[in-house]
Protein backbone atom coordinates (compact mmCIF):
# COMPACT_ATOMS: atom_id res chain seq x y z
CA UNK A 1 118.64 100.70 72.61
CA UNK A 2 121.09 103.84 73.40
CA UNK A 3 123.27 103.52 76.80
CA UNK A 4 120.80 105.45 79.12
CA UNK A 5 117.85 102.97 77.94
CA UNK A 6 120.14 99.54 78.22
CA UNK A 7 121.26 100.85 81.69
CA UNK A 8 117.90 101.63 82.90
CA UNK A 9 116.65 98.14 81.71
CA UNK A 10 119.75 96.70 83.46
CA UNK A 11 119.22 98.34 86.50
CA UNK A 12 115.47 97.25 86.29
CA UNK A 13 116.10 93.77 85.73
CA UNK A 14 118.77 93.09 88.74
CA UNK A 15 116.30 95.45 91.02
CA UNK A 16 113.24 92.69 89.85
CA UNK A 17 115.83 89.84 90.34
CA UNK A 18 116.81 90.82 93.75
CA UNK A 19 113.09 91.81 94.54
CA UNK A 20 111.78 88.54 93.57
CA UNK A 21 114.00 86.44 96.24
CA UNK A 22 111.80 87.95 98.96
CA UNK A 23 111.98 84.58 101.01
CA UNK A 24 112.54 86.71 104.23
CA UNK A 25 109.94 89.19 104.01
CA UNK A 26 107.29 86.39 103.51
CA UNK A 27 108.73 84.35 106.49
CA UNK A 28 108.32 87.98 108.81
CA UNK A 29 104.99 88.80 106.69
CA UNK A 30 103.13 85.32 107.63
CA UNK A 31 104.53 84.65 111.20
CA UNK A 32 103.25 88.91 112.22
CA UNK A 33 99.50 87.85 109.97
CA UNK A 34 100.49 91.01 107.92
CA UNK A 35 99.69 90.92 104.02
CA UNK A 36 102.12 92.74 101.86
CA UNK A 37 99.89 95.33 101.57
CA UNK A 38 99.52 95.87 104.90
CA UNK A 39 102.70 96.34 105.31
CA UNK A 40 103.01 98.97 102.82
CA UNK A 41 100.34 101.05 104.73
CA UNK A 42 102.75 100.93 108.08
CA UNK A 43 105.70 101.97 106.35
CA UNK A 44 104.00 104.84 104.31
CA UNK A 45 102.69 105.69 108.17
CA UNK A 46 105.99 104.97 109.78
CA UNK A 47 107.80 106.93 107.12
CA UNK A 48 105.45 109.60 107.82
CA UNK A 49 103.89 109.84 104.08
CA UNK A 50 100.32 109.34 105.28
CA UNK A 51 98.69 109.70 108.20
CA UNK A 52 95.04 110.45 107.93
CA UNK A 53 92.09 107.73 106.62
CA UNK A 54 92.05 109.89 103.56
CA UNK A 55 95.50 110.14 103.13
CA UNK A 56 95.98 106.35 103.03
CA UNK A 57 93.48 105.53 100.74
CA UNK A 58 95.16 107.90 98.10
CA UNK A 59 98.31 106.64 98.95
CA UNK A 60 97.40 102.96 98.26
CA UNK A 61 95.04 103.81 95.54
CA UNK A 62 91.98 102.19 97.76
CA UNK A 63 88.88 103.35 98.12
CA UNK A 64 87.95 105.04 101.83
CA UNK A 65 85.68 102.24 103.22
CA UNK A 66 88.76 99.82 102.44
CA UNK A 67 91.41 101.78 103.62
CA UNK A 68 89.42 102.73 106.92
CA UNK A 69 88.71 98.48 107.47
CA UNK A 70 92.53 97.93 106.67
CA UNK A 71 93.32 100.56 109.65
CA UNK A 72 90.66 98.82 111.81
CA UNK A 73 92.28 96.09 111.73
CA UNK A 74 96.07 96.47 111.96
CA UNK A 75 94.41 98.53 114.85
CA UNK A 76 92.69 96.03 116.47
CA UNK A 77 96.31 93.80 115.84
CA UNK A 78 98.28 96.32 117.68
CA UNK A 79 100.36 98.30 114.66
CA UNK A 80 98.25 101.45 114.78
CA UNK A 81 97.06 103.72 116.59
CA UNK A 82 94.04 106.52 115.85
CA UNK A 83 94.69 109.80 117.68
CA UNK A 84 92.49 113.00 117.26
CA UNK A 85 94.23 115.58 115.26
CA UNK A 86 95.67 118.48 116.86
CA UNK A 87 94.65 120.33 114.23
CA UNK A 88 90.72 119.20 113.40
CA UNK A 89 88.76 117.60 115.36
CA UNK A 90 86.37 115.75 113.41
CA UNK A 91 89.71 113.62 111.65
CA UNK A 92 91.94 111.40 112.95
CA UNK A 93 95.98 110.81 112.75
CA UNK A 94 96.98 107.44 112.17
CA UNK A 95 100.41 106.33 113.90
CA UNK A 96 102.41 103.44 114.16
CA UNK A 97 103.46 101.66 117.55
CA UNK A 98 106.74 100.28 118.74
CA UNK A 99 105.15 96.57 117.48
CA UNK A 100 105.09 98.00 114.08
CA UNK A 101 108.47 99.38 114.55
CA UNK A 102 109.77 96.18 115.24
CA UNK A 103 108.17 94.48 111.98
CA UNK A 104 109.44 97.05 109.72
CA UNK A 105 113.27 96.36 111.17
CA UNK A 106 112.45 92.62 111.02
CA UNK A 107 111.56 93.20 107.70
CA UNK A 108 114.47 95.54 106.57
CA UNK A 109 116.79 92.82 107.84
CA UNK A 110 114.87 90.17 106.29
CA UNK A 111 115.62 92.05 102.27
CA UNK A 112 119.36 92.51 103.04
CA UNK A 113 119.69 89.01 103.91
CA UNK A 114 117.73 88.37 100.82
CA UNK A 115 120.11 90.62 98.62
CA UNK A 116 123.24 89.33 100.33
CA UNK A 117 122.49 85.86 99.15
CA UNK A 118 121.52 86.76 95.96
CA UNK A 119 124.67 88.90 95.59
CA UNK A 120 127.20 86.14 97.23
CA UNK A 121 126.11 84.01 93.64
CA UNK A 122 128.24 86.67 91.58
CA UNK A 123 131.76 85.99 90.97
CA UNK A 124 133.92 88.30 93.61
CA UNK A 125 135.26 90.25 90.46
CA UNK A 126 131.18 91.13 89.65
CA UNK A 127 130.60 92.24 93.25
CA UNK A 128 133.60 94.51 93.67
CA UNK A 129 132.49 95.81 90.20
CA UNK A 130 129.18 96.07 91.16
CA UNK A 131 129.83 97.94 94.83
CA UNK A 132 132.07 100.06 93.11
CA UNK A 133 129.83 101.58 90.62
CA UNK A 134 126.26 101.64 92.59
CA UNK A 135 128.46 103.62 95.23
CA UNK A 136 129.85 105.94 92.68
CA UNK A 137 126.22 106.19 91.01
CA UNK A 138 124.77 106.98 94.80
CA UNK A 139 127.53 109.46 94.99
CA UNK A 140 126.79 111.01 92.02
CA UNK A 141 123.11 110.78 92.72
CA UNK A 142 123.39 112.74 96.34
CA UNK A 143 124.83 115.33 95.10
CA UNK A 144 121.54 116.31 92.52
C-alpha cells in the first residue's frame, strides 16, 4: 500500500472507530422519536442542501411517495414546516423549526462527547500527536 493509500485507510478506520461510539446520538435520537434517517433529512434541510419534496428524495436516494410521508410526519412532530415557494406555486419549500434546531445542537454535542471519550483512551503523547497533525492537515486543507 503506498503512503497516500495507508493514510487514507488510517484516516478511514479512526473516522469508523469514532463513528461507531455513537452512544449519544442514539440517547438524543430515541428520547426526540427521530430515526437516524430522519435526522439526516433535517440536517440536509437545516444545512440548506434540500428543500423541496423532490429535492429530498434525491438527496436521500428515496423514492417521492417516501420522502413526501417522511416530511408528513416530522411535520406533523413539529421539525418541519411546508411553505409555498416564492418562486412556484404549485411546489412547496420545506424548512426546519427552532425544535429541530435544538435536536441538531443536542445532537452535535452528543458526537463530541462521543469523540472526547473515545479520544481521552489514547495515551496524552497520541493526542497531542494527533491534534497536532489533523490541525496542520485542516490547515493545509483550507487553504485548497
Amino acid at each position: 500500500m503506498t503512503d497516500d493509500a495507508n493514510l487514507a485507510a488510517l484516516f478511514v478506520q479512526v473516522s469508523d472507530r469514532v463513528r461507531s461510539v455513537r452512544r449519544g446520538d442514539l440517547a438524543v435520537l430515541d428520547a426526540a422519536s427521530v430515526t437516524a434517517t430522519q435526522a439526516v433529512l433535517l440536517d440536509r434541510v437545516a444545512r440548506g442542501a434540500a428543500s423541496t419534496p423532490s429535492t429530498i428524495a434525491f438527496s436521500l436516494g428515496l423514492s417521492q411517495p417516501s420522502a413526501t410521508q417522511m416530511i408528513d410526519r416530522l411535520e406533523t412532530a413539529g421539525y418541519l414546516r411546508r411553505t409555498k415557494s416564492p418562486v412556484d406555486r404549485r411546489s412547496k419549500t420545506i424548512t426546519v423549526t427552532a425544535k429541530t434546531r435544538a435536536l441538531l445542537e443536542r445532537l452535535a454535542r452528543a458526537r463530541y462527547n462521543d469523540a472526547e471519550a473515545e479520544m481521552t483512551a489514547l495515551s496524552p503523547a497520541t493526542r497531542q500527536a494527533l491534534a497536532h497533525a489533523l490541525s496542520a492537515a485542516l490547515d493545509e486543507l483550507a487553504l485548497r
